JSON list of C-alpha atoms and ligand atoms in Angstrom, two decimals:
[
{"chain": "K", "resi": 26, "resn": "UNK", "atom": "CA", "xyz": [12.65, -18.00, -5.62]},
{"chain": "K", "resi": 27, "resn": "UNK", "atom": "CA", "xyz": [15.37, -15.01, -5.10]},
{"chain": "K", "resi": 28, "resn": "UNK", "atom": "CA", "xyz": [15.00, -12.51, -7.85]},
{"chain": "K", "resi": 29, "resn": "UNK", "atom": "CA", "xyz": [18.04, -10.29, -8.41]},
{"chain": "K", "resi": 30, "resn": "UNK", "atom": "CA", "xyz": [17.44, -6.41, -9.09]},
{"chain": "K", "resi": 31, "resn": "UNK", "atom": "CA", "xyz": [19.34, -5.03, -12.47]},
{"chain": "K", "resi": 32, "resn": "UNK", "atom": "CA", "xyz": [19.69, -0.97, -11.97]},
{"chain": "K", "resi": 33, "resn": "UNK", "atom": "CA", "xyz": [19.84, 0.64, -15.31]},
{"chain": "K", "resi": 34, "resn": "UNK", "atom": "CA", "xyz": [20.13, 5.13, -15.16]},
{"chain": "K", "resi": 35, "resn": "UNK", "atom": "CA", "xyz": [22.26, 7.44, -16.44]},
{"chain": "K", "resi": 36, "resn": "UNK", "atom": "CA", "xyz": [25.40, 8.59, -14.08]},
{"chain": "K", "resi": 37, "resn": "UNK", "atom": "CA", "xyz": [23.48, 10.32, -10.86]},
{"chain": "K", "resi": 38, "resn": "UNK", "atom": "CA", "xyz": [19.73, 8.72, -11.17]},
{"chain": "K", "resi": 39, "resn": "UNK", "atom": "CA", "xyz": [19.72, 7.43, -7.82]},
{"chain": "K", "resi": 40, "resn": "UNK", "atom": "CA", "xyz": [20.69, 4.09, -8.13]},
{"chain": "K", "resi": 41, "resn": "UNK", "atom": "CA", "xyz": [23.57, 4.18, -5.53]},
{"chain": "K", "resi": 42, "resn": "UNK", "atom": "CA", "xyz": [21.05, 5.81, -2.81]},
{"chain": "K", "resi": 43, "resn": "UNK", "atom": "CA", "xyz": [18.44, 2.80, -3.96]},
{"chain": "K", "resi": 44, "resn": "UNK", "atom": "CA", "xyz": [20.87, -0.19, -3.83]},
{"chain": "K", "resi": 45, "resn": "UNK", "atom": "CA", "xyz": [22.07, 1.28, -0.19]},
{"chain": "K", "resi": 46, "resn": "UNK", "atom": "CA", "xyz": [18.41, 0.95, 1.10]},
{"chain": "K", "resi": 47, "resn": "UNK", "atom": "CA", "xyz": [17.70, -2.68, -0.36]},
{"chain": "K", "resi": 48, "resn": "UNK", "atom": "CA", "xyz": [20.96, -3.67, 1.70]},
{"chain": "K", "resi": 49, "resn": "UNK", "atom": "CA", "xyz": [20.41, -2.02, 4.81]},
{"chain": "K", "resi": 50, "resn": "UNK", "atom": "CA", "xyz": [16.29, -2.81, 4.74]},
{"chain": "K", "resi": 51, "resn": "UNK", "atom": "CA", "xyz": [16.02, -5.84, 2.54]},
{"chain": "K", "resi": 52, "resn": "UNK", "atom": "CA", "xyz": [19.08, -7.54, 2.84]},
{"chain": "K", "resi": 53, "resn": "UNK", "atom": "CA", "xyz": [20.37, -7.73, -0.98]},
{"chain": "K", "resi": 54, "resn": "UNK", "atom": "CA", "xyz": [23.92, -7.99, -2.10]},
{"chain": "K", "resi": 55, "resn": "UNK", "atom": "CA", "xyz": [24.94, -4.56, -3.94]},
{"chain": "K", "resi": 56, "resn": "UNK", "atom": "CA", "xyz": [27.66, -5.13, -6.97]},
{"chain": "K", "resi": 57, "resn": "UNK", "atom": "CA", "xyz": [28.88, -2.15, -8.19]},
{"chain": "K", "resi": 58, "resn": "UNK", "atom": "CA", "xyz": [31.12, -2.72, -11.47]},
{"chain": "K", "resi": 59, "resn": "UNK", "atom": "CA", "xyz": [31.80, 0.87, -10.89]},
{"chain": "K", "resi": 60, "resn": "UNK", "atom": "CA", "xyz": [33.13, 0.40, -7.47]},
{"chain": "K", "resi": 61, "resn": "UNK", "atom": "CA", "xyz": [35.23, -2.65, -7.90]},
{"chain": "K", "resi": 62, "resn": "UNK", "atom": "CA", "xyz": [37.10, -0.78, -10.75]},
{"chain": "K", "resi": 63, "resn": "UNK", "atom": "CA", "xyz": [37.64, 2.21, -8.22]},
{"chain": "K", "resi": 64, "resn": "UNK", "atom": "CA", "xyz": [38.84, -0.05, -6.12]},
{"chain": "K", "resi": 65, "resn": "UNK", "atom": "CA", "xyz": [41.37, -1.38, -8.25]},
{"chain": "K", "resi": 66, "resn": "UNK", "atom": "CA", "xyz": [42.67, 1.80, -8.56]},
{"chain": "K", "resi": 67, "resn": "UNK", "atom": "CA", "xyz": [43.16, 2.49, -5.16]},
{"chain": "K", "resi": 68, "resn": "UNK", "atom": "CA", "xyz": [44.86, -0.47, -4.83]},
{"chain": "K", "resi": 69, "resn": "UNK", "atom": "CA", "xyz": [47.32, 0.11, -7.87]},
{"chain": "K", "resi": 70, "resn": "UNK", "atom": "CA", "xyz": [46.67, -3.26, -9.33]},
{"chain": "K", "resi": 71, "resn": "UNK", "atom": "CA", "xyz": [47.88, -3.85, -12.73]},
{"chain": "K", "resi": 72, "resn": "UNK", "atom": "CA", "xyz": [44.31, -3.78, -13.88]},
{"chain": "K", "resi": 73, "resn": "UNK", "atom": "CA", "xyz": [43.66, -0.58, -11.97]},
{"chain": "K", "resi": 74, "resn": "UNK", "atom": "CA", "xyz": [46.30, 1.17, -13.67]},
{"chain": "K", "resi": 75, "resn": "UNK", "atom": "CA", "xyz": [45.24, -0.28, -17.29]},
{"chain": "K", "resi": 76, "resn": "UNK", "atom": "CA", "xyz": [41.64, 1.16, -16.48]},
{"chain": "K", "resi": 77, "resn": "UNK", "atom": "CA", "xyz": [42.57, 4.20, -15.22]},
{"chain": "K", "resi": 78, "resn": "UNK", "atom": "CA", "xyz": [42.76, 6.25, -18.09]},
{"chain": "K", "resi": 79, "resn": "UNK", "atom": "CA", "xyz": [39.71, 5.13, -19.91]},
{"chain": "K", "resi": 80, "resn": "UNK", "atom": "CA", "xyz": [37.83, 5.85, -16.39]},
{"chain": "K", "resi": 81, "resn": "UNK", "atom": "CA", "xyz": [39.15, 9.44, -16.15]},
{"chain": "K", "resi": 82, "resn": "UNK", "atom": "CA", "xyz": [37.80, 10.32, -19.42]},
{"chain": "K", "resi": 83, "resn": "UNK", "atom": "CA", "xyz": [34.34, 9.09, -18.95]},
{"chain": "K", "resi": 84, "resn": "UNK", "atom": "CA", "xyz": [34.52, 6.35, -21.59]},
{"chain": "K", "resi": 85, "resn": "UNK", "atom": "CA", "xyz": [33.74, 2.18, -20.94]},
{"chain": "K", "resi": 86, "resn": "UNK", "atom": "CA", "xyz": [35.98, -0.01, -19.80]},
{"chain": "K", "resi": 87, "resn": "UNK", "atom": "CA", "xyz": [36.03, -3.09, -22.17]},
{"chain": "K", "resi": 88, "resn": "UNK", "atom": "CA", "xyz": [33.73, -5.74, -21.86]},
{"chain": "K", "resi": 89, "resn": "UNK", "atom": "CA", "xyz": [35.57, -8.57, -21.08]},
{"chain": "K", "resi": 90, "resn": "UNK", "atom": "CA", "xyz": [37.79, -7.04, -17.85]},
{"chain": "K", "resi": 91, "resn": "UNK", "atom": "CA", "xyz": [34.37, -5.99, -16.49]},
{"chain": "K", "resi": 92, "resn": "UNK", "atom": "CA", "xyz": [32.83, -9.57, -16.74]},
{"chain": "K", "resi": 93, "resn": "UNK", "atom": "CA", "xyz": [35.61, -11.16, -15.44]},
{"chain": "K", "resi": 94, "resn": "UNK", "atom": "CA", "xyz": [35.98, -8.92, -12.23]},
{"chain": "K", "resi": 95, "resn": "UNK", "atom": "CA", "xyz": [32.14, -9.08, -11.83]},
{"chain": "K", "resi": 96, "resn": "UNK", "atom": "CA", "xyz": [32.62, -12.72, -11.73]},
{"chain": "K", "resi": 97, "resn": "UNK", "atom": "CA", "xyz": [35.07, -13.11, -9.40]},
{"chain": "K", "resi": 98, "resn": "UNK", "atom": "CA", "xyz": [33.03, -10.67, -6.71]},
{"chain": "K", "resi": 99, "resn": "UNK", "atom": "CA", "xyz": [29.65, -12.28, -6.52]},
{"chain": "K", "resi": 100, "resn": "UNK", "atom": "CA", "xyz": [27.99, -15.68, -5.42]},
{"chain": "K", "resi": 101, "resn": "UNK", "atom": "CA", "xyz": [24.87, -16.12, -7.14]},
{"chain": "K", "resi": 102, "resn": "UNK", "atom": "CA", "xyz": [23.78, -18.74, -4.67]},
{"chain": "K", "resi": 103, "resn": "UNK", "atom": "CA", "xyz": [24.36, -16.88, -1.57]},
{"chain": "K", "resi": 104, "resn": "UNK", "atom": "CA", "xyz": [23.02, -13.77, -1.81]},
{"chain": "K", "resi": 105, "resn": "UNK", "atom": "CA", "xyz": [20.13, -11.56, -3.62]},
{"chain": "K", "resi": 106, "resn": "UNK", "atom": "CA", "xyz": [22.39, -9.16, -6.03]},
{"chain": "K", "resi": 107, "resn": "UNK", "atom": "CA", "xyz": [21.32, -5.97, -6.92]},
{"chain": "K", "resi": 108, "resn": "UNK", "atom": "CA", "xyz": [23.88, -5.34, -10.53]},
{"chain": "K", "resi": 109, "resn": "UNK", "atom": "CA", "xyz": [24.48, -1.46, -10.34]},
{"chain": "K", "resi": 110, "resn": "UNK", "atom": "CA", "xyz": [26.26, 0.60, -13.12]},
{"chain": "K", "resi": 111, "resn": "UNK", "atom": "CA", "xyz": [26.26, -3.25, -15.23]},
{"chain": "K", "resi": 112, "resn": "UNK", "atom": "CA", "xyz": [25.10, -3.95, -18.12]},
{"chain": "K", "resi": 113, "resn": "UNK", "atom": "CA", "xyz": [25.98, -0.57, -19.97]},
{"chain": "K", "resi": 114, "resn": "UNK", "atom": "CA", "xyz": [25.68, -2.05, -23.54]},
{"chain": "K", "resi": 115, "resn": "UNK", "atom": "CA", "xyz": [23.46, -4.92, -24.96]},
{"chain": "K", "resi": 116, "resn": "UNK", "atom": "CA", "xyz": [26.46, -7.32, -25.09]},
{"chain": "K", "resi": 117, "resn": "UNK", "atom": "CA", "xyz": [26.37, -7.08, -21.53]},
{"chain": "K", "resi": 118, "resn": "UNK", "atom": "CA", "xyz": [22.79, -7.44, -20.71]},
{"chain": "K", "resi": 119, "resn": "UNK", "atom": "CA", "xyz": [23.47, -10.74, -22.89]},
{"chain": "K", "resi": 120, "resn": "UNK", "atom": "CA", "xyz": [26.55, -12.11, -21.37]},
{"chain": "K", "resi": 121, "resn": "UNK", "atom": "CA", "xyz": [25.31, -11.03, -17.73]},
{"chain": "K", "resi": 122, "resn": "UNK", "atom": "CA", "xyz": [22.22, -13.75, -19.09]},
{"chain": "K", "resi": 123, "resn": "UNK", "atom": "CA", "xyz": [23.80, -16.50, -20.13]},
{"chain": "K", "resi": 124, "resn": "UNK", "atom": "CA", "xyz": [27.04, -16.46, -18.05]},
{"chain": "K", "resi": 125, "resn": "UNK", "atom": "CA", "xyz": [25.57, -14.48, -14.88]},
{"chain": "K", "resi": 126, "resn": "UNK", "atom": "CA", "xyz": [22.02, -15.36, -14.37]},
{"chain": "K", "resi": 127, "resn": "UNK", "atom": "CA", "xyz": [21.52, -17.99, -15.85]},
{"chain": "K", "resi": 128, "resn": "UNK", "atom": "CA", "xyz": [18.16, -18.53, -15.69]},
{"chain": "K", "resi": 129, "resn": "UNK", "atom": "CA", "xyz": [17.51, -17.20, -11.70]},
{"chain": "K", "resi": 130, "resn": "UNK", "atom": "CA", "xyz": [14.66, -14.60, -11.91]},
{"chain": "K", "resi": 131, "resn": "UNK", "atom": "CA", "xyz": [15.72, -11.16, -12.41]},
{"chain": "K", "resi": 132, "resn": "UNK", "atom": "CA", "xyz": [13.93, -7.53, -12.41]},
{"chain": "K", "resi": 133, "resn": "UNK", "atom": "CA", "xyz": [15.83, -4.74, -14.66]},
{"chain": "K", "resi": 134, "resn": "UNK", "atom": "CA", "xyz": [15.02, -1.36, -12.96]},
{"chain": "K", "resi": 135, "resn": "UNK", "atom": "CA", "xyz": [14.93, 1.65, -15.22]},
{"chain": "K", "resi": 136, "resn": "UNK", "atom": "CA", "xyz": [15.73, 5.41, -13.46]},
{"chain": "K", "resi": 137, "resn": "UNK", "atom": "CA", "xyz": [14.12, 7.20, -15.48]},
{"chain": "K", "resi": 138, "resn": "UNK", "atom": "CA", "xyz": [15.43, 11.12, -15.18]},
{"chain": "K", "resi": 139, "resn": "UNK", "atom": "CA", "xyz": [15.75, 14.58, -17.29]},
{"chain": "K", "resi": 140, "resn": "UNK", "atom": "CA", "xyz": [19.32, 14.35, -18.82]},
{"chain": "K", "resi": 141, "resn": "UNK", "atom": "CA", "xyz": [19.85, 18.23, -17.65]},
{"chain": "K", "resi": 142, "resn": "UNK", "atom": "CA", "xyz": [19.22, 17.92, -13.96]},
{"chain": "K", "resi": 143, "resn": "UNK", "atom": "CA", "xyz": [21.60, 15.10, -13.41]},
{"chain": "K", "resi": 144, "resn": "UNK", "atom": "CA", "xyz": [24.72, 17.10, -14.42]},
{"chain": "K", "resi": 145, "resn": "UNK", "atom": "CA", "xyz": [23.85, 19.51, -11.36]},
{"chain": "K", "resi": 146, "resn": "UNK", "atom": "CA", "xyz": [23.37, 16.19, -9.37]},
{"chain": "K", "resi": 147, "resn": "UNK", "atom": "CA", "xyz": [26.80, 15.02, -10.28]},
{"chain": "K", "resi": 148, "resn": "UNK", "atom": "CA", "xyz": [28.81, 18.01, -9.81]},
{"chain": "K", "resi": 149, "resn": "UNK", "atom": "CA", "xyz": [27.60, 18.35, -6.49]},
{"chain": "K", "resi": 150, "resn": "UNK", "atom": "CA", "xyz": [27.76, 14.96, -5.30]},
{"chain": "K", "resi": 151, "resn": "UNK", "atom": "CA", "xyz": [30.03, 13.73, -2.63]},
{"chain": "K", "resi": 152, "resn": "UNK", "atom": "CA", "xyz": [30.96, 9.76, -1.43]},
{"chain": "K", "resi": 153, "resn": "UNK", "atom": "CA", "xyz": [32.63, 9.47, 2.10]},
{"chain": "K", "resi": 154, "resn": "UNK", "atom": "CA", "xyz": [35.88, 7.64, 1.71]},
{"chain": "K", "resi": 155, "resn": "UNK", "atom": "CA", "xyz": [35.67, 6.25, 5.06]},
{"chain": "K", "resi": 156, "resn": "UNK", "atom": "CA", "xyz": [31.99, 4.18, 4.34]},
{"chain": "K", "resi": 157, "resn": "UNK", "atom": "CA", "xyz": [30.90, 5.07, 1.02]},
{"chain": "K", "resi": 158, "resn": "UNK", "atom": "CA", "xyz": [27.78, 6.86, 1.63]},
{"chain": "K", "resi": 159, "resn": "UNK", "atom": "CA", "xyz": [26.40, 9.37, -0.71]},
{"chain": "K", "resi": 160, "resn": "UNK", "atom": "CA", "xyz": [25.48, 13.39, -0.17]},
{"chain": "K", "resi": 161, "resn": "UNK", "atom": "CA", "xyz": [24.58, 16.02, -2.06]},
{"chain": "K", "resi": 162, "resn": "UNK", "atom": "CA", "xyz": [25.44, 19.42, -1.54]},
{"chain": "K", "resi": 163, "resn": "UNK", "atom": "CA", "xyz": [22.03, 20.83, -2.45]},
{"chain": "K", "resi": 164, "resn": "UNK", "atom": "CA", "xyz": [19.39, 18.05, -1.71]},
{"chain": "K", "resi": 165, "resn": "UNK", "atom": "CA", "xyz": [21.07, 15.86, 0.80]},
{"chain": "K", "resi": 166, "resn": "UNK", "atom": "CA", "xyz": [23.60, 17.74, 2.68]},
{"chain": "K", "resi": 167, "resn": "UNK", "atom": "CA", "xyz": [25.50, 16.24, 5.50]},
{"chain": "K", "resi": 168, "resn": "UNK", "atom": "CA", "xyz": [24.13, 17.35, 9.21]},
{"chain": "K", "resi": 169, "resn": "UNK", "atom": "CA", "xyz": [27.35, 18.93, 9.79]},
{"chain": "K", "resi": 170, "resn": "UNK", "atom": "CA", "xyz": [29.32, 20.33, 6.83]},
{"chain": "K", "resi": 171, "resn": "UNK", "atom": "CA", "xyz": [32.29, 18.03, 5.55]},
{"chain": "K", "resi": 172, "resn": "UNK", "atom": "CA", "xyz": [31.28, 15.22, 7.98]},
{"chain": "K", "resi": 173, "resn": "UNK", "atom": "CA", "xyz": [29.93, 11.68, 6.94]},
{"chain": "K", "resi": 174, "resn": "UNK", "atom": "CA", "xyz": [26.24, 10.95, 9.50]},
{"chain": "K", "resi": 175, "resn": "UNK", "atom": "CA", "xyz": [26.67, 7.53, 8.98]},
{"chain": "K", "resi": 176, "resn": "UNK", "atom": "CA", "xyz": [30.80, 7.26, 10.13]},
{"chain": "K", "resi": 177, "resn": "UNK", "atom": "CA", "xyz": [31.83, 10.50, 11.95]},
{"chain": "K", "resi": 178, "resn": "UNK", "atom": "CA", "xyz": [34.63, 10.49, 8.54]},
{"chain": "K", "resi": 179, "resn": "UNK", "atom": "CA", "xyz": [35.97, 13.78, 7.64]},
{"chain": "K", "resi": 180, "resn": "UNK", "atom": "CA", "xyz": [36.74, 13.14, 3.86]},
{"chain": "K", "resi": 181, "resn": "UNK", "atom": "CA", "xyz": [34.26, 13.95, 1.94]},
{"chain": "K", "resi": 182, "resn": "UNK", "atom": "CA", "xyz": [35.18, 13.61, -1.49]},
{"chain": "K", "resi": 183, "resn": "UNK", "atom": "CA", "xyz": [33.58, 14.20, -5.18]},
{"chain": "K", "resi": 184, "resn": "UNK", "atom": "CA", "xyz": [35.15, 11.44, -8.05]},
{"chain": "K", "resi": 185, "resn": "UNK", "atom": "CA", "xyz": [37.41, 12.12, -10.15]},
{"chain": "K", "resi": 186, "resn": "UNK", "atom": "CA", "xyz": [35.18, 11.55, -13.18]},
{"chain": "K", "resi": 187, "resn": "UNK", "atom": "CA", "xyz": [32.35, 13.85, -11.58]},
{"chain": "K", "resi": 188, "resn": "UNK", "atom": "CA", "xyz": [33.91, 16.74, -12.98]},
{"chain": "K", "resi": 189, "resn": "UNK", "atom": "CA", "xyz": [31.87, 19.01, -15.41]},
{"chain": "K", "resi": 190, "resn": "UNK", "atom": "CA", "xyz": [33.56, 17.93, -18.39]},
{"chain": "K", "resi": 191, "resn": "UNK", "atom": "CA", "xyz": [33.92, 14.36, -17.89]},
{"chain": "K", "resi": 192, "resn": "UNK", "atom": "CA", "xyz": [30.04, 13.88, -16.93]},
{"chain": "K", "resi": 193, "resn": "UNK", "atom": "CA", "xyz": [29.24, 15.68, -20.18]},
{"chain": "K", "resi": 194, "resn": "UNK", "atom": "CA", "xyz": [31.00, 12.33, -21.96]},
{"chain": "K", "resi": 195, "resn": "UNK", "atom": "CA", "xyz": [29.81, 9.79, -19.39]},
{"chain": "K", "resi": 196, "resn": "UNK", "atom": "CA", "xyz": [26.08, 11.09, -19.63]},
{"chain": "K", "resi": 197, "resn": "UNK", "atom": "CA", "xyz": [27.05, 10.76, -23.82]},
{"chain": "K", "resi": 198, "resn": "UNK", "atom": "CA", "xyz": [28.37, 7.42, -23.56]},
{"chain": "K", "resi": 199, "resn": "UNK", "atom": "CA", "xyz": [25.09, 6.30, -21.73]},
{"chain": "K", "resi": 200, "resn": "UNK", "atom": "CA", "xyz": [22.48, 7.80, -23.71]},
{"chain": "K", "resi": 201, "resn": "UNK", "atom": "CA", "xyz": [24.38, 6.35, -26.93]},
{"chain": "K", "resi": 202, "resn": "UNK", "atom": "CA", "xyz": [24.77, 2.42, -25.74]},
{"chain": "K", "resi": 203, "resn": "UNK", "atom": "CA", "xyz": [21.52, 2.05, -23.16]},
{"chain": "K", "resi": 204, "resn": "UNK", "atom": "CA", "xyz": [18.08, 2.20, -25.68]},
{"chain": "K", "resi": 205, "resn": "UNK", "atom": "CA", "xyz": [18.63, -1.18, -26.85]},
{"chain": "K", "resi": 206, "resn": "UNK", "atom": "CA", "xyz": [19.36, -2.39, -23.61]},
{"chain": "K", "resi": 207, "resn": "UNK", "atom": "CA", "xyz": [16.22, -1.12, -22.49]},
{"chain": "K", "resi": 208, "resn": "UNK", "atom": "CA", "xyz": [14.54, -2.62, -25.29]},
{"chain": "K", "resi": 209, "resn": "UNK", "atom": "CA", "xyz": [16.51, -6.21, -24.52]},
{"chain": "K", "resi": 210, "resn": "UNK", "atom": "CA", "xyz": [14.43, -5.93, -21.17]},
{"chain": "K", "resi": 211, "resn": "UNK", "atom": "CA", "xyz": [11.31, -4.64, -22.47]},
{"chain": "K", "resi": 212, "resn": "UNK", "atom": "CA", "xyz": [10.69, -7.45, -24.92]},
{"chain": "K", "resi": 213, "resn": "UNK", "atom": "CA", "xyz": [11.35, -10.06, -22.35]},
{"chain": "K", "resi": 214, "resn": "UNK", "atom": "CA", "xyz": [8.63, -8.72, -19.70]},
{"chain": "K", "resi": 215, "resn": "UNK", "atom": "CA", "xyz": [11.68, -8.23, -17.55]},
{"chain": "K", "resi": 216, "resn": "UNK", "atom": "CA", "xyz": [11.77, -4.31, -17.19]},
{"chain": "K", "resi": 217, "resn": "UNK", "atom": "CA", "xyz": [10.30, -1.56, -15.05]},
{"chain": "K", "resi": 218, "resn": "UNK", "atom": "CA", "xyz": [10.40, 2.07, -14.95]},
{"chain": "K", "resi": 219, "resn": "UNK", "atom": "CA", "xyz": [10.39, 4.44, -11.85]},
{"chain": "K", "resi": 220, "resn": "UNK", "atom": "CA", "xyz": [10.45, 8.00, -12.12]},
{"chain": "K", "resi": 221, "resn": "UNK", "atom": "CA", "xyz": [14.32, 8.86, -10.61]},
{"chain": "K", "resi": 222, "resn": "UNK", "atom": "CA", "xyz": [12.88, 12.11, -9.31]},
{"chain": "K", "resi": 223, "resn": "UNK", "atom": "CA", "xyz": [10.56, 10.91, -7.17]},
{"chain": "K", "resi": 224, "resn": "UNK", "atom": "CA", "xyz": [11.05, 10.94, -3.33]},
{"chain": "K", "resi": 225, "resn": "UNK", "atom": "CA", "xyz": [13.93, 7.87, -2.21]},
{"chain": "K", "resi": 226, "resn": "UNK", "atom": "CA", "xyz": [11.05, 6.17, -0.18]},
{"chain": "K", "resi": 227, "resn": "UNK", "atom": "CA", "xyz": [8.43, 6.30, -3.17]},
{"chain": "K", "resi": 228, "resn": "UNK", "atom": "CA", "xyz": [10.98, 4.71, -5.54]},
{"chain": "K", "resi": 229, "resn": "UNK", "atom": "CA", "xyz": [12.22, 2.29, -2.88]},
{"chain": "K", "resi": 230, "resn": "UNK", "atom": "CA", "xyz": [8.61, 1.44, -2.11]},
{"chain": "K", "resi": 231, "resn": "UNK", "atom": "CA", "xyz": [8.10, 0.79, -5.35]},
{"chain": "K", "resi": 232, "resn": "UNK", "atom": "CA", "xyz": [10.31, -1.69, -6.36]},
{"chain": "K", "resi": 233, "resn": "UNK", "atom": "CA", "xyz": [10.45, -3.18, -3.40]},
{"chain": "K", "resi": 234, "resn": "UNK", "atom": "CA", "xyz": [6.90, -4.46, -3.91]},
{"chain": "K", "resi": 235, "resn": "UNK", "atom": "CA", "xyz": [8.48, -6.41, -7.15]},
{"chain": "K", "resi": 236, "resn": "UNK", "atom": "CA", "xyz": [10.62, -8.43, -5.15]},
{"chain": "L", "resi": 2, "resn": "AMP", "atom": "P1", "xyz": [29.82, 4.19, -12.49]},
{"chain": "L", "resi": 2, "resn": "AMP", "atom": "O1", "xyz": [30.34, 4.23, -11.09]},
{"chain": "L", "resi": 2, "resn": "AMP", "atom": "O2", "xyz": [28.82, 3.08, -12.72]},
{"chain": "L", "resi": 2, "resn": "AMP", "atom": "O3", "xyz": [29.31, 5.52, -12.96]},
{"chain": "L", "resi": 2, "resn": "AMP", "atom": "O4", "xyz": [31.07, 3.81, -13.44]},
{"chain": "L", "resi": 2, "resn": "AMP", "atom": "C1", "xyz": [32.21, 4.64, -13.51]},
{"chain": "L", "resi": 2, "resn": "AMP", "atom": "C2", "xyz": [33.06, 4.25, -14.70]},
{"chain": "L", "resi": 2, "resn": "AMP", "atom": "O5", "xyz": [33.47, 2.88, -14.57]},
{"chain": "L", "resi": 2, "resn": "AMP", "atom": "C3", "xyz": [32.35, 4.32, -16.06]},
{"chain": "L", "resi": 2, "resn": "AMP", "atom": "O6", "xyz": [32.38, 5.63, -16.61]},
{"chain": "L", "resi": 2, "resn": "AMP", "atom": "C4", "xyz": [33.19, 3.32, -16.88]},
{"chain": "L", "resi": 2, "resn": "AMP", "atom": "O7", "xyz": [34.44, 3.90, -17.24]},
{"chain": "L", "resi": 2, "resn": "AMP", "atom": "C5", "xyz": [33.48, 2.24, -15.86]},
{"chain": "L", "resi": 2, "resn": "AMP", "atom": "N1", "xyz": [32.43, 1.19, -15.84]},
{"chain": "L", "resi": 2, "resn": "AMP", "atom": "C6", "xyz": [31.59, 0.89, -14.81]},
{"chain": "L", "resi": 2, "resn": "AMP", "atom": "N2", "xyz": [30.77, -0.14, -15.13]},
{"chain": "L", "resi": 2, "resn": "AMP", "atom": "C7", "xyz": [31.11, -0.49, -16.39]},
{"chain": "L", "resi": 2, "resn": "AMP", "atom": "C8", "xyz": [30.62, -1.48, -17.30]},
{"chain": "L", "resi": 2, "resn": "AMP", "atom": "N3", "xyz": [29.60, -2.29, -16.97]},
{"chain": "L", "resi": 2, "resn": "AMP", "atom": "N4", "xyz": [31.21, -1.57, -18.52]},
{"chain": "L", "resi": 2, "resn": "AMP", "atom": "C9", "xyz": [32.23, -0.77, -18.87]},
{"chain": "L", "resi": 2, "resn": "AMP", "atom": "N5", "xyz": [32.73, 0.21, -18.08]},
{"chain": "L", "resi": 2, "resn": "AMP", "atom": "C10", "xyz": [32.18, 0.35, -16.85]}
]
């Protein structure tokens, strides 16, 4: 039976770099709610530019519009999902149960990861606009300075809500809404914790062997 992965961590634990290696080496679906609002943005659709505000100041984007676009950008009988940056809040975790999942096997993934490193991780991460992939300009630099390894692309470019003072809120927002989300998981024998600052191939290795 397919078992989906559920990546739960604060704003810069990893999970992006994770759910990149489970596509490329294990062949999972990754579903960023994150992402798909971005992309509405760049696309100017009416529910970019209602989400846009609330984005740029760190804070969550209401329940409902989330479910609704993660609903319309996944095929739970296609495809092993790996749900990044969703749920955020225990009405989540429960909706993404009973109108998500329903029932298919599913593994929440917990980065664990000291609050005060991550908002040096943030600051200094950058996403290549061209393909998405993720540096950092301390632990993961590019091989040549402003130039994606994966692509060749030239734009390398930090988000606009990876600025000092809007992580400060973000990394707020998630330490206020996650515990009993956590706890959700915990008490139904669905949750594991990896240590986020472990090397990429020790955390991959290590849920991988769950799934
Ligand atoms: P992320 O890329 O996961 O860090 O998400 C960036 C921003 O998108 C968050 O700060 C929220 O404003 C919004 N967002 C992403 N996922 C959710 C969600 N599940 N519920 C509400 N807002 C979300």
């Amino acid at each position: 039976m397919k078992s989906h992965l559920i990546f739960i961590g604060a704003p810069g634990s990893g999970k992006g770099t994770q759910a990149s290696k489970f596509v490329s080496d294990r062949a999972f679906k990754h579903i960023s709610t994150g992402d798909l609002l971005r992309s509405e943005i760049a696309k100017q659709s009416a529910l970019g530019l209602e989400v846009k505000k609330v984005m740029d100041e760190g804070k969550l984007v209401s329940d409902d519009l989330v479910i609704r676009l993660l609903q319309a950008n996944i095929n739970l009988t296609e495809s092993q999902y790996i749900f990044d940056g969703y749920p955020r809040n225990i009405a989540q975790a429960e909706t993404l149960d009973r109108e998500v999942l329903k029932g298919s096997a599913s593994t929440a993934v917990y980065f664990d990861i000291n609050m005060e490193r991550l908002v040096e991780r943030l600051t200094n991460r950058r996403t290549c606009k061209t393909c998405g992939a993720i540096y950092n300009l301390i632990s993961k630099k590019p091989k040549v300075m402003g130039q994606c390894d994966q692509c060749g692309g030239t734009d390398l470019v930090q988000r606009a809500d990876d600025k000092e003072e809007v992580i400060t809120n973000r990394l707020k927002v998630f330490t206020e809404t996650i515990n009993p989300v956590l706890k959700y998981y915990q008490d139904l024998g669905r949750l594991m914790k990896v240590d986020a600052e472990a090397e990429v191939d020790a955390i991959f290795n290590k849920i991988s062997s769950k799934v």
